[in-house]
mmCIF file of C-alpha atoms in Angstrom:
data_model
loop_
_atom_site.group_PDB
_atom_site.id
_atom_site.type_symbol
_atom_site.label_atom_id
_atom_site.label_comp_id
_atom_site.label_asym_id
_atom_site.label_seq_id
_atom_site.Cartn_x
_atom_site.Cartn_y
_atom_site.Cartn_z
ATOM 1 C CA PRO A 479 0.217 -0.075 -0.050
ATOM 2 C CA PRO A 480 1.052 3.621 -0.441
ATOM 3 C CA PRO A 481 2.384 5.372 2.370
ATOM 4 C CA PRO A 482 0.197 7.904 4.010
ATOM 5 C CA PRO A 483 0.026 11.581 3.200
ATOM 6 C CA PRO A 484 2.257 13.895 5.292
ATOM 7 C CA PRO A 485 0.359 15.516 8.057
ATOM 8 C CA SER A 486 -1.125 18.831 7.077
ATOM 9 C CA LYS A 487 0.480 22.257 7.796
ATOM 10 C CA HIS A 488 -3.051 23.788 8.469
ATOM 11 C CA ARG A 489 -4.845 22.794 11.532
ATOM 12 C CA ALA A 490 -8.526 22.125 11.374
ATOM 13 C CA ALA A 491 -10.545 24.672 13.460
ATOM 14 C CA ALA A 492 -11.930 23.115 16.585
ATOM 15 C CA VAL A 493 -15.570 22.821 16.971
ATOM 16 C CA PRO A 494 -17.103 23.716 20.304
ATOM 17 C CA ALA A 495 -19.262 21.156 22.217
ATOM 18 C CA ASN A 496 -22.492 23.366 21.240
ATOM 19 C CA GLY A 497 -21.157 23.355 17.612
ATOM 20 C CA LEU A 498 -21.090 27.300 17.453
ATOM 21 C CA TRP A 499 -17.961 29.339 16.437
ATOM 22 C CA PRO A 500 -16.711 31.541 19.087
ATOM 23 C CA LEU A 501 -18.134 34.785 19.945
ATOM 24 C CA ALA A 502 -16.010 37.713 18.193
ATOM 25 C CA GLY A 503 -14.449 39.764 21.155
ATOM 26 C CA GLU A 504 -15.644 37.258 23.609
ATOM 27 C CA ARG A 505 -18.953 38.919 23.994
ATOM 28 C CA ARG A 506 -22.683 39.404 22.669
ATOM 29 C CA GLY A 507 -23.080 42.048 20.428
ATOM 30 C CA ALA A 508 -23.717 43.083 16.868
ATOM 31 C CA CYS A 509 -20.660 42.633 14.291
ATOM 32 C CA ARG A 510 -19.256 45.728 13.087
ATOM 33 C CA VAL A 511 -16.733 46.510 10.255
ATOM 34 C CA GLU A 512 -13.927 49.098 10.003
ATOM 35 C CA GLY A 513 -15.252 52.478 10.945
ATOM 36 C CA GLY A 514 -18.003 50.987 13.347
ATOM 37 C CA ASN A 515 -20.611 50.293 10.428
ATOM 38 C CA THR A 516 -22.719 47.201 9.974
ATOM 39 C CA GLY A 517 -20.991 46.440 6.690
ATOM 40 C CA SER A 518 -22.115 44.515 3.865
ATOM 41 C CA PHE A 519 -24.140 41.249 4.603
ATOM 42 C CA ASP A 520 -27.078 39.262 3.147
ATOM 43 C CA GLU A 521 -29.811 38.264 5.629
ATOM 44 C CA VAL A 522 -31.901 35.318 6.149
ATOM 45 C CA TRP A 523 -35.136 35.459 8.415
ATOM 46 C CA GLN A 524 -36.641 32.898 10.645
ATOM 47 C CA ILE A 525 -33.573 30.287 10.869
ATOM 48 C CA GLY A 526 -31.778 29.242 14.042
ATOM 49 C CA GLU A 527 -28.343 30.269 14.885
ATOM 50 C CA LEU A 528 -26.833 26.861 13.844
ATOM 51 C CA ALA A 529 -28.384 26.864 10.462
ATOM 52 C CA CYS A 530 -27.245 30.582 9.881
ATOM 53 C CA GLN A 531 -23.561 29.400 10.570
ATOM 54 C CA ARG A 532 -23.819 26.405 8.401
ATOM 55 C CA LYS A 533 -24.972 28.823 5.569
ATOM 56 C CA CYS A 534 -21.917 30.991 6.209
ATOM 57 C CA ALA A 535 -19.576 27.938 6.030
ATOM 58 C CA ALA A 536 -20.928 26.818 2.841
ATOM 59 C CA SER A 537 -20.272 30.485 1.224
ATOM 60 C CA SER A 538 -17.216 31.184 -0.260
ATOM 61 C CA THR A 539 -17.628 34.944 0.478
ATOM 62 C CA CYS A 540 -18.910 34.696 4.019
ATOM 63 C CA VAL A 541 -16.366 35.590 6.947
ATOM 64 C CA ALA A 542 -18.609 35.884 9.681
ATOM 65 C CA ILE A 543 -22.265 35.653 10.999
ATOM 66 C CA GLY A 544 -24.464 37.982 12.923
ATOM 67 C CA PHE A 545 -27.382 36.736 14.696
ATOM 68 C CA VAL A 546 -30.180 38.749 15.821
ATOM 69 C CA TYR A 547 -33.441 38.369 17.763
ATOM 70 C CA ALA A 548 -35.986 41.104 16.481
ATOM 71 C CA GLY A 549 -39.098 40.777 18.791
ATOM 72 C CA ARG A 550 -40.234 37.515 17.737
ATOM 73 C CA MET A 551 -38.449 37.110 14.636
ATOM 74 C CA THR A 552 -34.938 35.951 14.057
ATOM 75 C CA ARG A 553 -32.347 37.438 11.395
ATOM 76 C CA CYS A 554 -29.223 35.699 10.311
ATOM 77 C CA GLU A 555 -26.532 38.150 8.706
ATOM 78 C CA LEU A 556 -24.135 36.437 6.420
ATOM 79 C CA HIS A 557 -21.224 39.064 6.618
ATOM 80 C CA ASN A 558 -18.739 39.243 3.680
ATOM 81 C CA ALA A 559 -16.430 42.206 5.144
ATOM 82 C CA LEU A 560 -13.910 41.681 7.869
ATOM 83 C CA ILE A 561 -15.103 42.200 11.283
ATOM 84 C CA TYR A 562 -13.284 44.816 13.362
ATOM 85 C CA SER A 563 -15.530 45.379 16.574
ATOM 86 C CA VAL A 564 -18.522 44.154 18.149
ATOM 87 C CA LEU A 565 -21.295 46.670 19.536
ATOM 88 C CA PRO A 566 -22.446 45.216 23.032
ATOM 89 C CA THR A 567 -26.163 44.125 22.817
ATOM 90 C CA GLY A 568 -27.457 41.023 24.457
ATOM 91 C CA GLN A 569 -30.135 40.380 21.480
ATOM 92 C CA ALA A 570 -27.137 39.716 19.055
ATOM 93 C CA SER A 571 -24.324 37.427 18.404
ATOM 94 C CA CYS A 572 -21.178 37.997 16.120
ATOM 95 C CA ARG A 573 -19.381 34.787 15.116
ATOM 96 C CA ILE A 574 -16.335 34.513 13.164
ATOM 97 C CA LYS A 575 -15.862 31.869 10.521
ATOM 98 C CA PRO A 576 -12.865 29.743 11.406
ATOM 99 C CA GLY A 577 -9.593 29.456 9.327
ATOM 100 C CA LEU A 578 -9.545 33.105 8.016
ATOM 101 C CA SER A 579 -6.717 35.007 9.295
ATOM 102 C CA PRO A 580 -6.040 34.448 12.964
ATOM 103 C CA ALA A 581 -9.289 33.131 14.081
ATOM 104 C CA GLY A 582 -11.355 35.135 11.447
ATOM 105 C CA VAL A 583 -10.574 38.978 12.006
ATOM 106 C CA ARG A 584 -7.814 41.204 12.014
ATOM 107 C CA VAL A 585 -7.208 40.753 15.896
ATOM 108 C CA ASP A 586 -5.462 43.989 16.401
ATOM 109 C CA PRO A 587 -8.398 46.408 16.045
ATOM 110 C CA LEU A 588 -10.320 44.248 18.637
ATOM 111 C CA ARG A 589 -7.412 43.765 21.175
ATOM 112 C CA ARG A 590 -6.750 47.717 20.908
ATOM 113 C CA ARG A 591 -10.439 47.828 22.318
ATOM 114 C CA GLY A 592 -9.520 45.463 25.185
ATOM 115 C CA ALA A 593 -11.241 42.485 23.838
ATOM 116 C CA SER A 594 -9.739 39.320 22.217
ATOM 117 C CA LEU A 595 -11.246 36.432 20.234
ATOM 118 C CA GLY A 596 -11.899 33.834 22.574
ATOM 119 C CA ALA A 597 -14.455 30.938 23.897
ATOM 120 C CA PRO A 598 -17.455 29.882 22.395
ATOM 121 C CA ALA A 599 -20.678 31.132 23.922
ATOM 122 C CA PRO A 600 -23.977 29.303 24.238
ATOM 123 C CA PRO A 601 -26.661 30.086 21.187
ATOM 124 C CA LEU A 602 -29.066 32.745 22.131
ATOM 125 C CA PRO A 603 -32.360 31.615 23.720
ATOM 126 C CA LEU A 604 -35.240 30.958 21.633
ATOM 127 C CA PRO A 605 -37.803 34.208 21.631
ATOM 128 C CA PRO A 606 -40.942 33.599 23.881
ATOM 129 C CA PRO A 607 -43.948 31.818 22.339
ATOM 130 C CA SER A 608 -46.411 34.021 20.951
ATOM 131 C CA PRO A 609 -49.043 34.767 23.661
ATOM 132 C CA ARG A 610 -52.512 33.213 23.094
ATOM 133 C CA PRO A 611 -55.322 35.668 22.707
ATOM 134 C CA PRO A 612 -58.062 35.688 25.692
ATOM 135 C CA PRO A 613 -60.911 33.554 25.417
ATOM 136 C CA GLU A 614 -63.897 35.238 23.816
ATOM 137 C CA LEU A 615 -66.449 36.570 26.442
ATOM 138 C CA PRO A 616 -70.147 35.689 26.325
ATOM 139 C CA PRO A 617 -72.056 38.509 24.868
ATOM 140 C CA PRO A 618 -73.876 40.958 27.776
ATOM 141 C CA PRO A 619 -77.366 40.315 28.713
ATOM 142 C CA PRO A 620 -79.859 42.577 27.055
ATOM 143 C CA ARG A 621 -80.763 45.690 28.901
ATOM 144 C CA PRO A 622 -84.414 45.917 30.310
ATOM 145 C CA PRO A 623 -86.585 48.489 28.355
ATOM 146 C CA LEU A 624 -86.656 51.864 29.859
ATOM 147 C CA PRO A 625 -90.203 52.949 31.876
#
């Protein structure tokens, strides 16, 4: 049999137990490009965070995902510009696609702001269920005629 191929120079990105990529800046928040803007991204509504990540992984132009709860809706942002910072907000997550530059972003701008790339975070909780409408009330009794 032929000899096995030599070991690869590139290490496979570690996938955390929850399957999600690490949060950019080690905190929840919205992805921001150079200059603090939202940058260019495609959006997909009403899919889960892991499904959003899979769409990015399958895309050759996607470099990060932003995942946002907007009321009872979810929005997946497939970013195609390098992420430089994270705008803190508890209703969003910004995750960098593994294998791009050091951990997916130009690390210096994030570190200058006192953050670094780090450990994975759990997915955002599911939005609350839609409230049920109150039961219909019976019609009021008829009024007696006036004398």
